[in-house]
Tab-separated table of C-alpha atoms and ligand atoms in Angstrom:
chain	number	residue	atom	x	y	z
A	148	UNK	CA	86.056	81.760	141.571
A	149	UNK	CA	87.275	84.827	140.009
A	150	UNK	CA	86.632	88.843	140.598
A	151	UNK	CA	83.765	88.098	138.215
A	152	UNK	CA	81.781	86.513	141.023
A	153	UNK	CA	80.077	89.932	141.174
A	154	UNK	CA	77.708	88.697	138.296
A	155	UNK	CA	76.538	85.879	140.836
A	156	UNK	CA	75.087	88.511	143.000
A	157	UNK	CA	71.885	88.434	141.292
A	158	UNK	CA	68.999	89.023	141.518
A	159	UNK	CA	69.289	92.930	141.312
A	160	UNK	CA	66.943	95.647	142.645
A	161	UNK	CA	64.771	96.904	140.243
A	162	UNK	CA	66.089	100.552	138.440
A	163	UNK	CA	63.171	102.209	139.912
A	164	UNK	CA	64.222	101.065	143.897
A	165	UNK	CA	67.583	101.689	143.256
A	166	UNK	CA	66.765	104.948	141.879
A	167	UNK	CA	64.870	105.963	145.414
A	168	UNK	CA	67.427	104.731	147.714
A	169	UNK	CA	70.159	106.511	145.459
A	170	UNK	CA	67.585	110.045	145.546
A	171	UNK	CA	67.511	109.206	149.392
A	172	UNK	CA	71.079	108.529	150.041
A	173	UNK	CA	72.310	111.220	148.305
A	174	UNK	CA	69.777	113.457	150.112
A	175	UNK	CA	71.640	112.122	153.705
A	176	UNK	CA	74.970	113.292	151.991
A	177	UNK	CA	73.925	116.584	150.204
A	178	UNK	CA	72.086	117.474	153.941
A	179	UNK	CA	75.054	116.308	155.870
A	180	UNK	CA	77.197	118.893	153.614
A	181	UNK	CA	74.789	121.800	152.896
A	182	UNK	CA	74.221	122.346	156.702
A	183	UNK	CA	77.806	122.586	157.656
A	184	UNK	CA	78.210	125.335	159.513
A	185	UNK	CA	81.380	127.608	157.636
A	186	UNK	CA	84.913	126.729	159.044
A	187	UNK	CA	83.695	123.382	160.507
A	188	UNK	CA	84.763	121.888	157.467
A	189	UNK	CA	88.091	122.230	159.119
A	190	UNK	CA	89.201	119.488	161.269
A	191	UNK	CA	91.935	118.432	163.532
A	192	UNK	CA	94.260	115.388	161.693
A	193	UNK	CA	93.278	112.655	163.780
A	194	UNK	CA	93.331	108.778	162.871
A	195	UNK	CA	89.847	108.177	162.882
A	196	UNK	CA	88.750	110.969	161.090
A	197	UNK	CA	88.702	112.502	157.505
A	198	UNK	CA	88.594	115.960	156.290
A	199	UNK	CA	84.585	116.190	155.174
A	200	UNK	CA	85.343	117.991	151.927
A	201	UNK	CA	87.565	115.229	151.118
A	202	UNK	CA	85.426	112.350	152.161
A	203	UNK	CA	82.368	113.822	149.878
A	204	UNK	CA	84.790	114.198	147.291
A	205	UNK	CA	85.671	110.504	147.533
A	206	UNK	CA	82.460	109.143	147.899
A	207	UNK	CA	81.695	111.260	144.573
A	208	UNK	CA	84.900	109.826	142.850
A	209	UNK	CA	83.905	106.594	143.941
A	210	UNK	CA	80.570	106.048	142.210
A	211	UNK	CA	82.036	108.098	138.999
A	212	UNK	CA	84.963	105.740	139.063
A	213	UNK	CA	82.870	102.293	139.066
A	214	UNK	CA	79.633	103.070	137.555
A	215	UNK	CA	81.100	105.339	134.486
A	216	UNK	CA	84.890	104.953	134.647
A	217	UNK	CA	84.725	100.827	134.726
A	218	UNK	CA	87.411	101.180	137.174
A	219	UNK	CA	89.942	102.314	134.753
A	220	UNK	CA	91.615	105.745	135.422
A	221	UNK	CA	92.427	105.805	131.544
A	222	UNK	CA	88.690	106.901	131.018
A	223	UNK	CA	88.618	110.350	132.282
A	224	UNK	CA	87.158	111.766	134.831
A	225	UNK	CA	85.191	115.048	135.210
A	226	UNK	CA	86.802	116.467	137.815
A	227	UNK	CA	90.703	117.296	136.828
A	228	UNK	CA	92.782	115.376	139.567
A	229	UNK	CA	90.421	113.480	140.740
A	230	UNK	CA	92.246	109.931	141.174
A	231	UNK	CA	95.320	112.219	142.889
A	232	UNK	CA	92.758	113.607	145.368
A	233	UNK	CA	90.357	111.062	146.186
A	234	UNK	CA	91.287	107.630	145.238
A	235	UNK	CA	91.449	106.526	148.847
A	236	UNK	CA	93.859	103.631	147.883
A	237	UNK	CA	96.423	106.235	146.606
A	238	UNK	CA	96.415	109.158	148.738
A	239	UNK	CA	97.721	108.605	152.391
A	240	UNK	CA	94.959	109.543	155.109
A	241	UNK	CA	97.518	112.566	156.574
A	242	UNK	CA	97.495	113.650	152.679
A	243	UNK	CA	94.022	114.201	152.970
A	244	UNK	CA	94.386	117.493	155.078
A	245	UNK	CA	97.186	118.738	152.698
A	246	UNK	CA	95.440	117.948	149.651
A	247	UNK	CA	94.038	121.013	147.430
A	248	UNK	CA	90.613	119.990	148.056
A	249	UNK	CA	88.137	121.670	144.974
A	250	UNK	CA	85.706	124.381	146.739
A	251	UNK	CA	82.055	122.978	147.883
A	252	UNK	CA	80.369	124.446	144.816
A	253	UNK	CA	82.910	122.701	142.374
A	254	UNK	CA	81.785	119.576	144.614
A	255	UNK	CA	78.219	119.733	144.727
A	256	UNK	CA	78.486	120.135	140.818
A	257	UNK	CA	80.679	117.348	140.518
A	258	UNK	CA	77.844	115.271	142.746
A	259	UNK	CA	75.078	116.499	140.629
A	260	UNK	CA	77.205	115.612	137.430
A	261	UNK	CA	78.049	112.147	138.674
A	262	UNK	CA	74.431	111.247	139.638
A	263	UNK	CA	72.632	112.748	137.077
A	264	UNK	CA	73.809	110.339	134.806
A	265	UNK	CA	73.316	107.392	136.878
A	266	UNK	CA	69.349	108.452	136.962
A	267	UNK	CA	69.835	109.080	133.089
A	268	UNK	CA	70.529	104.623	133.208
A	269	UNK	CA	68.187	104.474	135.967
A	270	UNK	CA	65.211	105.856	134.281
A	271	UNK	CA	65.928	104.472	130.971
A	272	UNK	CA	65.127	101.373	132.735
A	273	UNK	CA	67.160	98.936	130.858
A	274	UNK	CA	70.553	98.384	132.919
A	275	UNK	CA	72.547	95.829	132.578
A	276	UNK	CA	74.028	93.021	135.569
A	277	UNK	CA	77.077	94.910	135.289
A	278	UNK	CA	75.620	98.248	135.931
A	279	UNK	CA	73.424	97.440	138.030
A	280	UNK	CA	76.368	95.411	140.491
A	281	UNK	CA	78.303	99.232	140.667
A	282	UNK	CA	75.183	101.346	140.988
A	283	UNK	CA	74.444	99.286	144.058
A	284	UNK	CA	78.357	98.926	145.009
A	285	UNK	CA	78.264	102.887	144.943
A	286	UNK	CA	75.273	103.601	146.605
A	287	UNK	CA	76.222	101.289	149.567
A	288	UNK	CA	79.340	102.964	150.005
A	289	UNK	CA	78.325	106.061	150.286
A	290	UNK	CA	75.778	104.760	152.801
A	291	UNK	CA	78.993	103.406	154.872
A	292	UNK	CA	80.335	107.026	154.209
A	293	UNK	CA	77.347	108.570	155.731
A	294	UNK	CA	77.303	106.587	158.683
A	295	UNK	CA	80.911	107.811	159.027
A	296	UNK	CA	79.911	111.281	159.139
A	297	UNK	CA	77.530	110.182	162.168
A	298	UNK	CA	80.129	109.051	164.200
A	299	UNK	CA	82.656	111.790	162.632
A	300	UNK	CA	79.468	114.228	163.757
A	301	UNK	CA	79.370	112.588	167.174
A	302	UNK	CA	83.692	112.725	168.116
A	303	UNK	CA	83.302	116.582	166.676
A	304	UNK	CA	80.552	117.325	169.058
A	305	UNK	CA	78.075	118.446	165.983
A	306	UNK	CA	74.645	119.020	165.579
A	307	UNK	CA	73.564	115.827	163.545
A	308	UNK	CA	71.131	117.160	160.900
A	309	UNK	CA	69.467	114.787	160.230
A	310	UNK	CA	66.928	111.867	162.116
A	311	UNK	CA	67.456	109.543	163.901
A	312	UNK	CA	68.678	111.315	167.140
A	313	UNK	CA	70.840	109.090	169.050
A	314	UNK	CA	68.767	108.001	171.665
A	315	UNK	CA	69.050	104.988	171.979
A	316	UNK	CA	66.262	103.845	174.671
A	317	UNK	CA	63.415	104.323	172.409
A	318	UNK	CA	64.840	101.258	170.052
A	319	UNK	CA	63.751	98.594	172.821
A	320	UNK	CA	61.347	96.418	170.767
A	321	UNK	CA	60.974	93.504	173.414
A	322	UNK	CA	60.083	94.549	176.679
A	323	UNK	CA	61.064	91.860	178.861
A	324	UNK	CA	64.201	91.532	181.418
A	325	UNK	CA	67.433	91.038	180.693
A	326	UNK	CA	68.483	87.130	180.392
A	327	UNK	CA	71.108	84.179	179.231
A	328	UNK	CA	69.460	82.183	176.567
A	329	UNK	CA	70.765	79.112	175.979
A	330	UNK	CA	71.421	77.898	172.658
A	331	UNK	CA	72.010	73.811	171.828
A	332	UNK	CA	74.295	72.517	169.740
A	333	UNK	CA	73.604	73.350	166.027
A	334	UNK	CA	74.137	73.773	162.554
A	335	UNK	CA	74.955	77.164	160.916
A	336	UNK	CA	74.913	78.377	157.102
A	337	UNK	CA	77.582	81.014	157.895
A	338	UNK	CA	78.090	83.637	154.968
A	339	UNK	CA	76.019	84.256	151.878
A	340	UNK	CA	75.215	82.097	148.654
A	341	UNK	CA	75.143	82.593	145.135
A	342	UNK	CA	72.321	84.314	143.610
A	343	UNK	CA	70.853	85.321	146.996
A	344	UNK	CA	71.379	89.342	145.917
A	345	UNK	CA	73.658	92.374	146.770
A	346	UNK	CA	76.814	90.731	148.793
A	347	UNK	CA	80.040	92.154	150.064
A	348	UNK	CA	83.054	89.834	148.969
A	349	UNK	CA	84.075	88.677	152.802
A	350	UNK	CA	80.385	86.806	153.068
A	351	UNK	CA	81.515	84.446	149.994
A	352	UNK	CA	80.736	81.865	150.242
A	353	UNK	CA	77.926	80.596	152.246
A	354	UNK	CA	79.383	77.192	154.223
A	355	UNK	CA	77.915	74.981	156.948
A	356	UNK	CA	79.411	75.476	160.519
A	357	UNK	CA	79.112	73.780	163.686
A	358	UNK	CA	78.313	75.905	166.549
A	359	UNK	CA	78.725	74.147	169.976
A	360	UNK	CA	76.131	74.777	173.009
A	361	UNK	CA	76.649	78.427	174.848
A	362	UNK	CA	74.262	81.048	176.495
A	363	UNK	CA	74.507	84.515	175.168
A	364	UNK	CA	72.980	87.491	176.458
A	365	UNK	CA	69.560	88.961	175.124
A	366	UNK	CA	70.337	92.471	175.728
A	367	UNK	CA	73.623	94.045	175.043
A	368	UNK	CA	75.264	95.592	178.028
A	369	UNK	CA	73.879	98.461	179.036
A	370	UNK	CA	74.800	101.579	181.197
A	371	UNK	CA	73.992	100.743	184.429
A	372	UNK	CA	75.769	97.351	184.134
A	373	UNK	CA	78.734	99.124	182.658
A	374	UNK	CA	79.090	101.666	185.720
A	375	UNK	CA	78.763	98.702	188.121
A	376	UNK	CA	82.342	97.352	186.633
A	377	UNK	CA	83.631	101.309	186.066
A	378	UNK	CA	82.855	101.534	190.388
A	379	UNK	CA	84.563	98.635	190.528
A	380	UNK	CA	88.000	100.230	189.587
A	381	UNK	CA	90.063	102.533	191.842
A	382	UNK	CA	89.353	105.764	192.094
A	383	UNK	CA	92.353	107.405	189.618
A	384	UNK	CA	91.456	103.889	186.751
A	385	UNK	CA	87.305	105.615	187.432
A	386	UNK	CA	88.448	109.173	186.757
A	387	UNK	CA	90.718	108.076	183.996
A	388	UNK	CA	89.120	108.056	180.061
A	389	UNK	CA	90.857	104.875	179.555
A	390	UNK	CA	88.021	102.548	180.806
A	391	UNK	CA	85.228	105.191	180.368
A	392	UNK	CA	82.965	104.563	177.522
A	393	UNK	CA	83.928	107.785	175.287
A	394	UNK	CA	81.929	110.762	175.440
A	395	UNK	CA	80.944	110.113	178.911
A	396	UNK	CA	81.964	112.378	181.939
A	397	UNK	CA	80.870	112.861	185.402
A	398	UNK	CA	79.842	115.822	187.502
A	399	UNK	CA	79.402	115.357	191.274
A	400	UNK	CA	77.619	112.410	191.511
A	401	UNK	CA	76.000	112.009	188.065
A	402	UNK	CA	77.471	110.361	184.790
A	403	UNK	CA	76.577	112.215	181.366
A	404	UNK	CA	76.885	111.159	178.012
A	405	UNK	CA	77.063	113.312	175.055
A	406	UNK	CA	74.703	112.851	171.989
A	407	UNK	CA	76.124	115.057	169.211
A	408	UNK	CA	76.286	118.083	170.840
A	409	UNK	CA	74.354	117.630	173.550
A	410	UNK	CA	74.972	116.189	177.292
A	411	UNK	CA	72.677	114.537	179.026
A	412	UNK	CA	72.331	112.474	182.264
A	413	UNK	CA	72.839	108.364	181.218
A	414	UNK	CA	70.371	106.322	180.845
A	415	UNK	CA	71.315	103.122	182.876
A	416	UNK	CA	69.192	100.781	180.638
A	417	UNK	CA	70.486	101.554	177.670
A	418	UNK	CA	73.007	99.776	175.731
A	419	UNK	CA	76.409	101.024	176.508
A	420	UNK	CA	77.946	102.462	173.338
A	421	UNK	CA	81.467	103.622	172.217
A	422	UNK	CA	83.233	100.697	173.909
A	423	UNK	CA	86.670	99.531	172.791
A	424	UNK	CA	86.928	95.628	172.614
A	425	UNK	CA	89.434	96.042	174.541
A	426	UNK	CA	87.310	97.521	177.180
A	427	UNK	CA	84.327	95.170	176.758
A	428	UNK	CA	86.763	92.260	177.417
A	429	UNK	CA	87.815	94.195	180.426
A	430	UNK	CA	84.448	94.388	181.702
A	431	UNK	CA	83.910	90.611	180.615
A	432	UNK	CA	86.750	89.530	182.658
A	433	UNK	CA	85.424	90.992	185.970
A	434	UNK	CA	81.833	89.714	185.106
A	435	UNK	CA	83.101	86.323	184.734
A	436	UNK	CA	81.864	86.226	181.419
A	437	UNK	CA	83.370	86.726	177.598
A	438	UNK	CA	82.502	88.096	174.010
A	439	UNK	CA	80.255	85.818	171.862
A	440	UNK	CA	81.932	84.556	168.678
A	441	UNK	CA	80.973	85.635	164.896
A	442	UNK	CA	79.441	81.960	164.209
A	443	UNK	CA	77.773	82.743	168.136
A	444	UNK	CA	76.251	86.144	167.477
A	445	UNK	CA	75.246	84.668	163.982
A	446	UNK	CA	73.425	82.131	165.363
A	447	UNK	CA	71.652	84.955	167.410
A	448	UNK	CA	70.900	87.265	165.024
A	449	UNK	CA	69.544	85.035	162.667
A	450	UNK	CA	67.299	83.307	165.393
A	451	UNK	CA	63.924	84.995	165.954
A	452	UNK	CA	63.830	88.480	166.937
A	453	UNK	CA	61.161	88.224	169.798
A	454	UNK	CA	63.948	86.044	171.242
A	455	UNK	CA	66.546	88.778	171.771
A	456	UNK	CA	66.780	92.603	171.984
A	457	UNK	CA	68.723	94.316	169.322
A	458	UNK	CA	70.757	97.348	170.635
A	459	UNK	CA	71.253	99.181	167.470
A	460	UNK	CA	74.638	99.017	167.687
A	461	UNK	CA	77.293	97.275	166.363
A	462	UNK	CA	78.453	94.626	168.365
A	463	UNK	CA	81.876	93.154	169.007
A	464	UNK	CA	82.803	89.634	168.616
A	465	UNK	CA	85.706	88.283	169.615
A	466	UNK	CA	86.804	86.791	166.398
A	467	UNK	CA	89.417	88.157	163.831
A	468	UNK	CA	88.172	88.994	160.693
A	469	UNK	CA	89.787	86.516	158.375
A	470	UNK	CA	88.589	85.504	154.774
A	471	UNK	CA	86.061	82.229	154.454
A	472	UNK	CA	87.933	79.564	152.606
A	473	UNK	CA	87.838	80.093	149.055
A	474	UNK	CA	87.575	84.213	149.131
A	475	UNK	CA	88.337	86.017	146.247
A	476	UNK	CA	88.358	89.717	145.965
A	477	UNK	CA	85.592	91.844	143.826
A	478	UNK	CA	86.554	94.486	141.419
A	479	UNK	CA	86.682	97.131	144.438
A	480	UNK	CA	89.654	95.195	146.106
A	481	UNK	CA	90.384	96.634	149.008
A	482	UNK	CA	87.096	96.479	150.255
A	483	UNK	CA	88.005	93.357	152.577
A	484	UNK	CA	91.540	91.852	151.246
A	485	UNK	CA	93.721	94.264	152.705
A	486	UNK	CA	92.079	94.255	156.451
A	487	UNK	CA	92.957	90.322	156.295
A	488	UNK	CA	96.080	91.270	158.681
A	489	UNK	CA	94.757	89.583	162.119
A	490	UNK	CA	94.248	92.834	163.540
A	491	UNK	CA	90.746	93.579	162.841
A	492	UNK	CA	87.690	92.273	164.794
A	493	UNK	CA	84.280	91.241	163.114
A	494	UNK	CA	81.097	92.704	164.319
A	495	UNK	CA	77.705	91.872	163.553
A	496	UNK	CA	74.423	94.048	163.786
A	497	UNK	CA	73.690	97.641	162.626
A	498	UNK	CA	73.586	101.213	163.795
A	499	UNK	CA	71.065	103.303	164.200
A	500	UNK	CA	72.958	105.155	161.071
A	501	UNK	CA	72.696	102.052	158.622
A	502	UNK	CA	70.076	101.724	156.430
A	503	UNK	CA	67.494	98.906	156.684
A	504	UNK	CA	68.530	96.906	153.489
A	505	UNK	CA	72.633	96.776	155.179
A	506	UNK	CA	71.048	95.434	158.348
A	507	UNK	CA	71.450	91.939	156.587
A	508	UNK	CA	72.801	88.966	159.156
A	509	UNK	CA	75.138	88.291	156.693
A	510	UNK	CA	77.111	91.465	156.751
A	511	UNK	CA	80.288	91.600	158.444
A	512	UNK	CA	81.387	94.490	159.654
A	513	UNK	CA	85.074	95.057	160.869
A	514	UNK	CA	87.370	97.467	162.904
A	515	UNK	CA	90.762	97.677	164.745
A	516	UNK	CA	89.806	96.922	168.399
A	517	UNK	CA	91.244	100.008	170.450
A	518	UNK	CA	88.484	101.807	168.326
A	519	UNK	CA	85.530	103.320	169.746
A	520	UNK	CA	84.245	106.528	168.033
A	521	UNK	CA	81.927	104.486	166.023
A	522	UNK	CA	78.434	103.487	167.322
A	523	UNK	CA	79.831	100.154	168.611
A	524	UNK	CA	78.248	97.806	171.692
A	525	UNK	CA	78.241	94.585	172.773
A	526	UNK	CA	76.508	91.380	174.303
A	527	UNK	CA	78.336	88.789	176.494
A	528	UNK	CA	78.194	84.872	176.784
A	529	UNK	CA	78.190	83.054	179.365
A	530	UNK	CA	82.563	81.688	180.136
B	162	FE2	FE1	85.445	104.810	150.810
């Protein structure tokens, strides 16, 4: 298989869907943007973050780049110094902050330039595989970018827009208690297959796995069961933010969490969230219990739903990311290939921040495990 296997990813939305989640999406961003408040555009350099200027800029550069640039910097672009400034691959993330980033009106014109003539394709309503293969590849990052300035919004303590609020509690779909379910022995169709639509080049290909017997949890952790392990701890390891979920923080006697910019007391049946792996495996240890796998949470979440209770959250497995056998990399190559370095960790599920058509089983998401700014959870087996 070659990079080509993009043209596999058939079939394609139609031009008029993909024009409505495009108008939406770029809504979220233009929103996120507009209702900055004036110098909070400035940010402190830290690794998790990226200036927002720059990271609208990129996700502008990005959909010029691949759906009217074919990926070549020898077509120009229309915005001088664009590839210098935004072509994530080339400028270093401390660069970002020292970069001569264009002023917000040069941006939003460059945004309205950019997607005004993907609508021009869109409502012509004849687009080709190729086209429509980048349009999506576009829009879907810049839906990854906007869930970035969630959790960006939610380390910088501001006011988040836009809905959902990060409440978590009123996401409970299945009201029933807390339990192990166990799961038999069993086949799996791990990743995606050919022709099956829109897929991200770490689900190729879809294989057959074998999944022994284990119990997993159908709830994620939550709060309460969280603070049970932090009370556990001595008092300086409790007062410490090491083992603390972030954003957390107690007063007297009470434990508040902070949503955006606002604390509030916690709400012990909610899932835990902003949990390190490292962390969750602490917690697992003193429970007697341990992560679920990728193949084990796969099994889950493709199992059905009235089964289990999703936490809106992305939850933490305890396997590396690592390619399927017989990966190759799509045009956008450092989408996956260069995260192949056995320090990431694969989680499966979705935020409250990801759009319903990237909440696909399939979908592997993947992060260094010390982080835990992102809207991140998890679920345990049973050892
Ligand atoms: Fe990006």
């Amino acid at each position: 298989m070659t990079q080509f296997d993009y043209l596999l990813y058939a079939p394609w939305l139609s031009p008029m869907n993909l024009l409505k989640d495009l108008e939406h999406s770029n809504h979220v961003t233009q929103t996120i943007i507009h209702k900055l408040d004036q110098g909070q555009e400035k940010i402190p350099l830290l690794p998790e973050l990226n200036p927002p200027y720059w990271e609208f800029g990129h996700l502008i550069w990005f959909h010029e780049f691949w759906v009217h640039r074919h990926g070549l910097e020898s077509n120009p672009s229309f915005l001088t110094q664009a590839d210098t400034l935004f072509n994530s691959s080339e400028i270093s993330h401390d660069d970002r902050w020292l970069a001569k980033i264009p002023t917000i009106d040069v941006l939003m014109n460059y945004f309205s330039d950019v997607m005004e003539r993907t609508f021009t394709i869109l409502r012509s309503g004849s687009v080709s595989s190729e086209q429509a293969y980048f349009i999506q590849l576009a829009l879907y990052h810049e839906d990854m970018h906007n869930e970035a300035f969630a959790y960006m919004w939610q380390s910088l303590g501001y006011t988040w827009p836009l809905e959902p609020s990060l409440r978590f509690i009123e996401d409970q779909e299945n009201n029933f208690e807390p339990r192990y379910i166990h799961i038999s022995e069993r086949k799996l169709l791990l990743g995606s297959a050919q022709n099956s639509g829109f897929i991200f080049d770490n689900e190729k290909w879809q294989h057959e796995v074998l999944v022994p017997e284990f119990s997993i949890s159908s709830h994620a952790v939550s709060n309460g069961e969280y603070l049970e392990f932090l009370k556990s701890l001595n008092n300086a390891e409790i007062s410490s933010t090491e083992h603390q979920p972030a954003y957390w923080k107690k007063e007297g006697d009470t434990w508040f969490e902070r949503f955006h910019e606002q604390w509030l007391a916690i709400d012990l049946k909610a899932p835990v969230r902003h949990i390190s792996a490292h962390n969750a495996e602490k917690y697992c240890l003193w429970r007697g219990v341990r992560l679920p796998t990728e193949n084990e949470l796969s099994v889950l979440m493709t199992s059905v739903s009235e089964h289990w209770q999703p936490s809106s959250l992305w939850e933490w497995t305890s396997s590396t990311f690592e390619p399927f056998e017989g990966f190759s990399p799509d045009p956008y190559q450092d989408y996956s290939a260069p995260w192949f370095d056995g320090k990431y960790r694969v989680l499966k599920g979705w935020s409250k921040f990801t759009p319903h058509y990237l909440r696909r089983p399939q979908f592997r998401n993947f992060y260094l495990p010390s982080r835990r700014d992102f809207f991140c959870g998890f679920r345990t087996c049973l050892a």
